[in-house]
XYZ file of C-alpha atoms in Angstrom:
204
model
C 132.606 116.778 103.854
C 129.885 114.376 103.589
C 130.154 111.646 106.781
C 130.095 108.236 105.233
C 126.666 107.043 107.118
C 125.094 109.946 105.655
C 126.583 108.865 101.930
C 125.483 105.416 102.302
C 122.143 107.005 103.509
C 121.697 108.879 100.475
C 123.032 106.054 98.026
C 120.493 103.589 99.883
C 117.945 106.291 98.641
C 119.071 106.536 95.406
C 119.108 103.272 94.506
C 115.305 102.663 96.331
C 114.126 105.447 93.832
C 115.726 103.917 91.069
C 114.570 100.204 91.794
C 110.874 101.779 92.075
C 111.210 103.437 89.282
C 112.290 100.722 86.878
C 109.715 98.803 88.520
C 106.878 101.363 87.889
C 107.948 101.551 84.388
C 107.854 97.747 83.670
C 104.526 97.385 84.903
C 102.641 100.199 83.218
C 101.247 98.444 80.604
C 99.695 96.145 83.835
C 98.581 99.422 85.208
C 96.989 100.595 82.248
C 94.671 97.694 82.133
C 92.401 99.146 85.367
C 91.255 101.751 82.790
C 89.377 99.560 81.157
C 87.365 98.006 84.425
C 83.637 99.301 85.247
C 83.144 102.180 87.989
C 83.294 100.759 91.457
C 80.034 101.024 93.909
C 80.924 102.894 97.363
C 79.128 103.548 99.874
C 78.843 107.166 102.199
C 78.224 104.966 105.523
C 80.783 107.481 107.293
C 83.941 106.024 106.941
C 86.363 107.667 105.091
C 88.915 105.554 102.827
C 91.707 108.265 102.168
C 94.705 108.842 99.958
C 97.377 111.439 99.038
C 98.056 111.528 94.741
C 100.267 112.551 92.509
C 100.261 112.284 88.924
C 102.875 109.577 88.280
C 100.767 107.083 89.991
C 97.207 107.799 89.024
C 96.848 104.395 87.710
C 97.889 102.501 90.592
C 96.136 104.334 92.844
C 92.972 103.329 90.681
C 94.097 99.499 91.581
C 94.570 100.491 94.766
C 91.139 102.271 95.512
C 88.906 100.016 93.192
C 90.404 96.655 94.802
C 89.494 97.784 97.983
C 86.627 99.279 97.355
C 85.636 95.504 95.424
C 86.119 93.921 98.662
C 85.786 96.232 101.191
C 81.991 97.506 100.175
C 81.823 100.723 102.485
C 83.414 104.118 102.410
C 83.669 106.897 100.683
C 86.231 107.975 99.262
C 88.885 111.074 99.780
C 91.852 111.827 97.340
C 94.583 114.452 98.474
C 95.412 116.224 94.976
C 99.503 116.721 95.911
C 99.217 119.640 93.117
C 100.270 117.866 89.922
C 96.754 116.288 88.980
C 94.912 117.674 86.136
C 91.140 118.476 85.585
C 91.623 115.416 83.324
C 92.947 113.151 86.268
C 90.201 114.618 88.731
C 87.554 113.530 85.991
C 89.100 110.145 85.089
C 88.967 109.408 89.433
C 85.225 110.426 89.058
C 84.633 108.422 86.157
C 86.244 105.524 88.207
C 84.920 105.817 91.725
C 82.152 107.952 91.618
C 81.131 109.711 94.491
C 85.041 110.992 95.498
C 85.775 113.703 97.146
C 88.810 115.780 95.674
C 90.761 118.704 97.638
C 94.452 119.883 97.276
C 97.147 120.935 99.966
C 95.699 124.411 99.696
C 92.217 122.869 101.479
C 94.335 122.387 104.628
C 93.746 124.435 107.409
C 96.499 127.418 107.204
C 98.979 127.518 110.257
C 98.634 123.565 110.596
C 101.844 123.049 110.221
C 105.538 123.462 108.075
C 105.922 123.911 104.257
C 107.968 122.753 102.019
C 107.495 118.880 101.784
C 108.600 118.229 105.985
C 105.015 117.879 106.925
C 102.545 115.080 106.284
C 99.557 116.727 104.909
C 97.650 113.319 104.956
C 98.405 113.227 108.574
C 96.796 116.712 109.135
C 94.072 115.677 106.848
C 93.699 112.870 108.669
C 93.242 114.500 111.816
C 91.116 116.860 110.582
C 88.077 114.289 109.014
C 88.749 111.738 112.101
C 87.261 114.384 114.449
C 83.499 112.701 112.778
C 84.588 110.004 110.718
C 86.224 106.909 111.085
C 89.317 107.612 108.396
C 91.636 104.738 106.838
C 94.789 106.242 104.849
C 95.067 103.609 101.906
C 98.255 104.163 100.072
C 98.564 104.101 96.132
C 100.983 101.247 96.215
C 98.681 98.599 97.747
C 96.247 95.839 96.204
C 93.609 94.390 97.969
C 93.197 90.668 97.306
C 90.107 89.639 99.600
C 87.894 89.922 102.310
C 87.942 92.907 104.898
C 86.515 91.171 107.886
C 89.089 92.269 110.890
C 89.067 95.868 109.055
C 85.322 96.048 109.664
C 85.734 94.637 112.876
C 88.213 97.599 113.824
C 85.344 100.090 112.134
C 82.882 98.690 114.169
C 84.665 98.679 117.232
C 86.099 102.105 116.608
C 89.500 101.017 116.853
C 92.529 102.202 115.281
C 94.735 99.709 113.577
C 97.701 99.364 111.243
C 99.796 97.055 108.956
C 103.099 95.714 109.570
C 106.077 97.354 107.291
C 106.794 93.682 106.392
C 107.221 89.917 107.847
C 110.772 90.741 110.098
C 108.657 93.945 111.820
C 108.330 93.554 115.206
C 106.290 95.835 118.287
C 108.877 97.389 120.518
C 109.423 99.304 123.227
C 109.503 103.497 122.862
C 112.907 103.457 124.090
C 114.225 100.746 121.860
C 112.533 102.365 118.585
C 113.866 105.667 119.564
C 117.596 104.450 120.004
C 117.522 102.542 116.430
C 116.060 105.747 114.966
C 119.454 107.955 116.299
C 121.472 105.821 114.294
C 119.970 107.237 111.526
C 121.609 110.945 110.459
C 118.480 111.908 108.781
C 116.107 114.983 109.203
C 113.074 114.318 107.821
C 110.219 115.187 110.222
C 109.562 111.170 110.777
C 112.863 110.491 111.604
C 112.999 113.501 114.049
C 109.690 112.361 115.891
C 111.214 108.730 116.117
C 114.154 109.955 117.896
C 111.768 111.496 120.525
C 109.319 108.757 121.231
C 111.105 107.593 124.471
C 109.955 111.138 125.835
C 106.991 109.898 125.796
C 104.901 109.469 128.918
C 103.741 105.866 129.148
C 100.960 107.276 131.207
C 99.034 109.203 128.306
């Protein structure tokens, strides 16, 4: 039997999908519309602006890509083919940022870690390009809206960064994100690292 957190886990999930869905669906037609824009300039100045794709959201990851690359003017960027793109999507992300570099989950160093959709492949990816490049992972689901500056401050500086979830996130302790993560019966990888971080040594 199914213990109730775990059901209301799994209907929260449900529901998500089908919210995002619905949404996706209604604005398509708004999605459509970045086909029609020019090619975007970029820039190989060694930073690498990188994103995982799948075919369902080819056209918001154009609006995600050519708004940042509109006000961001640097990078080059990488797309992580998740194995459902076509020739014809590889050409139309040409065609629309030219210069992009295209590889799929087969690219990724063998033995780098699990199969079978537990392991972030952009994180290994990541890894991978940051040992010579300075690597931001944009995310298909994002517009960018104006100037860069404190993200080319962060490039300059060669300093990591990253956004807030939302505007109740807060930074806390190891310990304290690691007790809120047990209360969650889930066993996706990210969930299984969370409950781990207070066994982390402050020191490192």
């Amino acid at each position: 039997m199914v213990p109730p957190s775990t059901r209301l886990l799994l209907g929260d999930r449900m529901f998500y999908r089908l919210r995002r869905a619905s949404r996706q669906w209604l604005a398509q037609s708004d999605f459509a519309r970045i086909l029609a824009t020019p090619p975007v300039s970029t820039i190989d100045d060694g930073t690498i602006i990188l994103s995982q794709v799948q075919k369902r959201d080819m056209e918001m990851y154009l609006v995600a890509g050519k708004s940042f690359a509109l006000h961001a003017g640097f990078g080059r960027f990488y797309v992580l083919d998740d194995g459902s793109l076509t020739p014809e999507h590889h050409a139309q992300l040409r065609q629309h940022i030219p210069g992009i570099s295209i590889f799929g989950l087969r690219d990724i160093a063998e033995g780098a870690g699990p199969v079978g959709g537990i392991f972030w492949e952009r994180l290994a990816s990541v890894v991978k390009l940051a040992e010579t490049r300075y690597v931001i992972q944009l995310d298909s689901d994002t517009v960018t809206l104006g100037p860069l500056d404190e993200v080319k401050e962060c490039i300059r500086a060669n300093r990591s960064f990253a956004l807030m979830a939302g505007s109740t996130s807060a930074i806390r302790s190891l310990a304290d994100a690691a007790a809120a993560s047990r209360e969650n019966s889930g066993e996706h990888i990210q969930l299984a690292a969370e409950k781990r971080l207070d066994e982390i040594d402050p020191a490192i």
